[in-house]
Amino acid sequence: MLQEGLDDGPDFLSEEDRGSRAVNVDLQTDATLQVDISDALSERDKVKFTVHTKSTLPNFKQNEFSVVRQHEEFIWLHDSFVENEEYAGYIIPPAPPRPDFDASREKLQKLGEGEGSMTKEEFTKMKQELEAEYLAIFKKTVAMHEVFLCRVAAHPVLRKDLNFHLSVRGKNKKEKLEDFFKNVVKSADGVLVAGVKDVDDFFEHEKTFLLEYHNRVKDASAKSDRMIRSHKNAADDINRMASSLYALGTQDATDICKFFLKVSELFEKTRKIEARVAADEDLKLADLLKYYLRESQAAKVSQSTPEGLNQNHN
């Protein structure tokens, strides 16, 4: 019941939430094409994003329009950029991560199964915390998908792409004419590569720097995950101790029982701090490092081909 309540919620993004996200994602430097996610709806294992576009470009028949998209369509758009030989050497904005609510659903399921062994206050408190965690993950998912669209819209080349226009304007049939020519282009790869000159020292230096940067960000991301896991484990352990002390404190009205209640209260405050620290680090530090990691990976891909090196050289 709890799980269904979260999966089928009408709309997690209030007007206030939308306004605060718009301030954080400030990539709309050109008023001729502005894209944002105006609404999002969670349905079971899928999230439906309402992509809202404002444009004065002649490519669009209307100045303002909206279309509903799912995560797979964002991935398709990203892959179409990567596979397009014309964009070799350009850093393609990283694809947004797949919406993942499995951990939250598992916690909710366990909470529902253990409802009989908890007091009403404990159950309500845990339910509210899990709902807040689910909501935070949902908002983060929406924000990452919006950042991807905003970066494409702000890109001087990708913003002109036909597939991008179709993604924000109408239905994706995923059957474009360039797919017909894709094999022809790839069949000539051997000839193109053979005609490329040796890479000079500048590019070798840049590739070495990029590789070292990527590895350091990857290491920092792994360490931040371990740190966050430690905070979460500490919060769970403190919660168990607080619950045990609370149970002991409610057994009688003696001084020792009152002492147990006081200590339980202290542990509960400590648990909230640990949980808040873990949540803040997860949403602000870990996600930022993971985004940098995908960004540097995209840069590595753009530098991994001779076409990419020539594009940057030009």
mmCIF file of C-alpha atoms in Angstrom, residues 46-210:
data_model
loop_
_atom_site.group_PDB
_atom_site.id
_atom_site.type_symbol
_atom_site.label_atom_id
_atom_site.label_comp_id
_atom_site.label_asym_id
_atom_site.label_seq_id
_atom_site.Cartn_x
_atom_site.Cartn_y
_atom_site.Cartn_z
ATOM 1 C CA LYS A 46 8.520 4.831 -15.335
ATOM 2 C CA VAL A 47 8.743 8.592 -15.050
ATOM 3 C CA LYS A 48 6.973 10.729 -17.636
ATOM 4 C CA PHE A 49 8.601 14.118 -18.195
ATOM 5 C CA THR A 50 6.683 17.016 -19.708
ATOM 6 C CA VAL A 51 9.234 18.859 -21.858
ATOM 7 C CA HIS A 52 8.256 22.500 -22.278
ATOM 8 C CA THR A 53 9.861 24.567 -25.057
ATOM 9 C CA LYS A 54 9.823 28.255 -25.940
ATOM 10 C CA SER A 55 11.400 29.250 -29.240
ATOM 11 C CA THR A 56 11.397 31.957 -31.872
ATOM 12 C CA LEU A 57 13.399 29.863 -34.340
ATOM 13 C CA PRO A 58 11.851 29.371 -37.793
ATOM 14 C CA ASN A 59 12.250 25.583 -37.452
ATOM 15 C CA PHE A 60 9.246 25.464 -35.139
ATOM 16 C CA LYS A 61 5.710 26.299 -36.221
ATOM 17 C CA GLN A 62 4.714 27.401 -32.720
ATOM 18 C CA ASN A 63 6.493 29.650 -30.244
ATOM 19 C CA GLU A 64 5.577 27.537 -27.219
ATOM 20 C CA PHE A 65 4.730 23.843 -26.958
ATOM 21 C CA SER A 66 5.053 20.771 -24.716
ATOM 22 C CA VAL A 67 5.529 17.051 -25.227
ATOM 23 C CA VAL A 68 5.713 14.060 -22.861
ATOM 24 C CA ARG A 69 8.917 12.015 -22.916
ATOM 25 C CA GLN A 70 10.309 9.008 -21.034
ATOM 26 C CA HIS A 71 13.883 8.253 -19.993
ATOM 27 C CA GLU A 72 14.532 5.909 -22.922
ATOM 28 C CA GLU A 73 13.867 8.740 -25.352
ATOM 29 C CA PHE A 74 16.501 10.899 -23.644
ATOM 30 C CA ILE A 75 18.983 8.036 -24.036
ATOM 31 C CA TRP A 76 18.055 7.615 -27.693
ATOM 32 C CA LEU A 77 18.679 11.315 -28.321
ATOM 33 C CA HIS A 78 22.061 11.155 -26.571
ATOM 34 C CA ASP A 79 23.066 8.051 -28.556
ATOM 35 C CA SER A 80 22.040 9.714 -31.814
ATOM 36 C CA PHE A 81 24.514 12.515 -31.045
ATOM 37 C CA VAL A 82 27.300 10.073 -30.198
ATOM 38 C CA GLU A 83 26.751 7.999 -33.343
ATOM 39 C CA ASN A 84 26.617 11.014 -35.651
ATOM 40 C CA GLU A 85 30.004 11.394 -37.356
ATOM 41 C CA GLU A 86 29.382 15.115 -37.871
ATOM 42 C CA TYR A 87 29.695 15.629 -34.120
ATOM 43 C CA ALA A 88 33.027 13.839 -33.767
ATOM 44 C CA GLY A 89 35.222 15.912 -31.476
ATOM 45 C CA TYR A 90 32.353 17.730 -29.791
ATOM 46 C CA ILE A 91 31.771 16.987 -26.116
ATOM 47 C CA ILE A 92 28.294 15.491 -25.998
ATOM 48 C CA PRO A 93 26.422 16.353 -22.774
ATOM 49 C CA PRO A 94 26.274 13.236 -20.563
ATOM 50 C CA ALA A 95 23.050 11.253 -20.721
ATOM 51 C CA PRO A 96 20.874 11.536 -17.610
ATOM 52 C CA PRO A 97 20.998 8.510 -15.273
ATOM 53 C CA ARG A 98 18.132 6.038 -15.318
ATOM 54 C CA PRO A 99 15.458 6.733 -12.684
ATOM 55 C CA ASP A 100 16.170 4.313 -9.833
ATOM 56 C CA PHE A 101 13.662 4.034 -7.014
ATOM 57 C CA ASP A 102 14.379 0.379 -6.181
ATOM 58 C CA ALA A 103 16.166 1.122 -2.901
ATOM 59 C CA SER A 104 13.364 3.384 -1.658
ATOM 60 C CA ARG A 105 10.708 0.852 -2.640
ATOM 61 C CA GLU A 106 12.599 -1.924 -0.866
ATOM 62 C CA LYS A 107 12.801 0.158 2.312
ATOM 63 C CA LEU A 108 9.090 0.932 2.092
ATOM 64 C CA GLN A 109 8.275 -2.727 1.629
ATOM 65 C CA LYS A 110 10.351 -3.683 4.667
ATOM 66 C CA LEU A 111 8.704 -0.905 6.655
ATOM 67 C CA GLY A 112 5.264 -2.216 5.732
ATOM 68 C CA GLU A 113 6.242 -5.757 6.710
ATOM 69 C CA GLY A 114 7.566 -4.595 10.090
ATOM 70 C CA GLU A 115 4.647 -2.305 10.896
ATOM 71 C CA GLY A 116 3.301 -4.699 13.527
ATOM 72 C CA SER A 117 6.523 -4.622 15.545
ATOM 73 C CA MET A 118 6.684 -0.806 15.748
ATOM 74 C CA THR A 119 4.847 1.805 17.701
ATOM 75 C CA LYS A 120 2.591 4.165 15.775
ATOM 76 C CA GLU A 121 5.021 7.047 16.351
ATOM 77 C CA GLU A 122 8.007 5.038 15.095
ATOM 78 C CA PHE A 123 6.119 3.866 12.011
ATOM 79 C CA THR A 124 4.934 7.384 11.159
ATOM 80 C CA LYS A 125 8.427 8.814 11.609
ATOM 81 C CA MET A 126 10.066 6.174 9.399
ATOM 82 C CA LYS A 127 7.334 6.528 6.763
ATOM 83 C CA GLN A 128 7.819 10.303 6.574
ATOM 84 C CA GLU A 129 11.596 9.922 6.250
ATOM 85 C CA LEU A 130 11.299 7.360 3.456
ATOM 86 C CA GLU A 131 8.775 9.516 1.620
ATOM 87 C CA ALA A 132 11.154 12.482 1.915
ATOM 88 C CA GLU A 133 14.001 10.326 0.577
ATOM 89 C CA TYR A 134 11.860 9.176 -2.347
ATOM 90 C CA LEU A 135 10.859 12.758 -3.116
ATOM 91 C CA ALA A 136 14.499 13.914 -3.063
ATOM 92 C CA ILE A 137 15.501 11.167 -5.518
ATOM 93 C CA PHE A 138 12.551 12.039 -7.747
ATOM 94 C CA LYS A 139 13.445 15.738 -7.858
ATOM 95 C CA LYS A 140 17.085 14.885 -8.549
ATOM 96 C CA THR A 141 16.037 12.634 -11.442
ATOM 97 C CA VAL A 142 13.950 15.399 -12.985
ATOM 98 C CA ALA A 143 16.754 17.941 -12.550
ATOM 99 C CA MET A 144 19.348 15.709 -14.280
ATOM 100 C CA HIS A 145 17.065 15.184 -17.282
ATOM 101 C CA GLU A 146 16.408 18.913 -17.482
ATOM 102 C CA VAL A 147 20.131 19.724 -17.330
ATOM 103 C CA PHE A 148 20.717 17.411 -20.308
ATOM 104 C CA LEU A 149 18.091 19.197 -22.406
ATOM 105 C CA CYS A 150 19.317 22.638 -21.338
ATOM 106 C CA ARG A 151 22.899 21.822 -22.288
ATOM 107 C CA VAL A 152 21.813 20.563 -25.702
ATOM 108 C CA ALA A 153 19.689 23.687 -26.225
ATOM 109 C CA ALA A 154 22.658 25.880 -25.242
ATOM 110 C CA HIS A 155 25.106 24.020 -27.522
ATOM 111 C CA PRO A 156 25.833 26.030 -30.708
ATOM 112 C CA VAL A 157 25.778 22.900 -32.899
ATOM 113 C CA LEU A 158 23.592 20.296 -31.180
ATOM 114 C CA ARG A 159 20.708 22.752 -30.762
ATOM 115 C CA LYS A 160 20.274 22.659 -34.569
ATOM 116 C CA ASP A 161 20.027 18.862 -34.691
ATOM 117 C CA LEU A 162 16.852 17.497 -36.287
ATOM 118 C CA ASN A 163 16.517 14.706 -33.738
ATOM 119 C CA PHE A 164 16.640 17.231 -30.902
ATOM 120 C CA HIS A 165 13.935 19.300 -32.567
ATOM 121 C CA LEU A 166 11.769 16.200 -32.974
ATOM 122 C CA SER A 167 12.385 15.257 -29.335
ATOM 123 C CA VAL A 168 11.037 18.534 -28.000
ATOM 124 C CA ARG A 169 8.407 19.058 -30.696
ATOM 125 C CA GLY A 170 6.666 15.827 -31.683
ATOM 126 C CA LYS A 171 6.603 12.067 -31.543
ATOM 127 C CA ASN A 172 9.904 10.179 -31.950
ATOM 128 C CA LYS A 173 9.613 7.447 -34.555
ATOM 129 C CA LYS A 174 13.331 6.661 -34.179
ATOM 130 C CA GLU A 175 13.563 6.007 -37.925
ATOM 131 C CA LYS A 176 15.457 8.895 -39.473
ATOM 132 C CA LEU A 177 17.087 9.185 -42.890
ATOM 133 C CA GLU A 178 20.543 9.484 -41.382
ATOM 134 C CA ASP A 179 20.189 5.894 -40.126
ATOM 135 C CA PHE A 180 20.154 4.824 -43.773
ATOM 136 C CA PHE A 181 23.462 6.531 -44.409
ATOM 137 C CA LYS A 182 25.044 5.452 -41.131
ATOM 138 C CA ASN A 183 26.415 2.177 -42.496
ATOM 139 C CA VAL A 184 27.794 3.973 -45.548
ATOM 140 C CA VAL A 185 29.688 6.386 -43.321
ATOM 141 C CA LYS A 186 30.985 3.619 -41.065
ATOM 142 C CA SER A 187 32.124 1.550 -44.041
ATOM 143 C CA ALA A 188 34.496 4.368 -44.966
ATOM 144 C CA ASP A 189 36.029 4.564 -41.480
ATOM 145 C CA GLY A 190 39.089 2.584 -42.497
ATOM 146 C CA VAL A 191 39.862 4.964 -45.342
ATOM 147 C CA LEU A 192 39.317 8.044 -43.180
ATOM 148 C CA VAL A 193 41.496 6.769 -40.353
ATOM 149 C CA ALA A 194 44.254 5.810 -42.758
ATOM 150 C CA GLY A 195 44.395 9.377 -44.035
ATOM 151 C CA VAL A 196 44.822 10.974 -40.618
ATOM 152 C CA LYS A 197 48.232 12.261 -39.672
ATOM 153 C CA ASP A 198 49.981 11.390 -36.440
ATOM 154 C CA VAL A 199 48.730 13.276 -33.414
ATOM 155 C CA ASP A 200 51.127 15.971 -32.245
ATOM 156 C CA ASP A 201 52.491 16.554 -28.747
ATOM 157 C CA PHE A 202 49.768 19.044 -27.835
ATOM 158 C CA PHE A 203 47.010 16.466 -28.238
ATOM 159 C CA GLU A 204 49.028 13.832 -26.417
ATOM 160 C CA HIS A 205 49.454 16.231 -23.500
ATOM 161 C CA GLU A 206 45.740 17.069 -23.486
ATOM 162 C CA LYS A 207 44.733 13.411 -23.587
ATOM 163 C CA THR A 208 47.101 12.605 -20.717
ATOM 164 C CA PHE A 209 45.713 15.473 -18.642
ATOM 165 C CA LEU A 210 42.132 14.420 -19.377
#
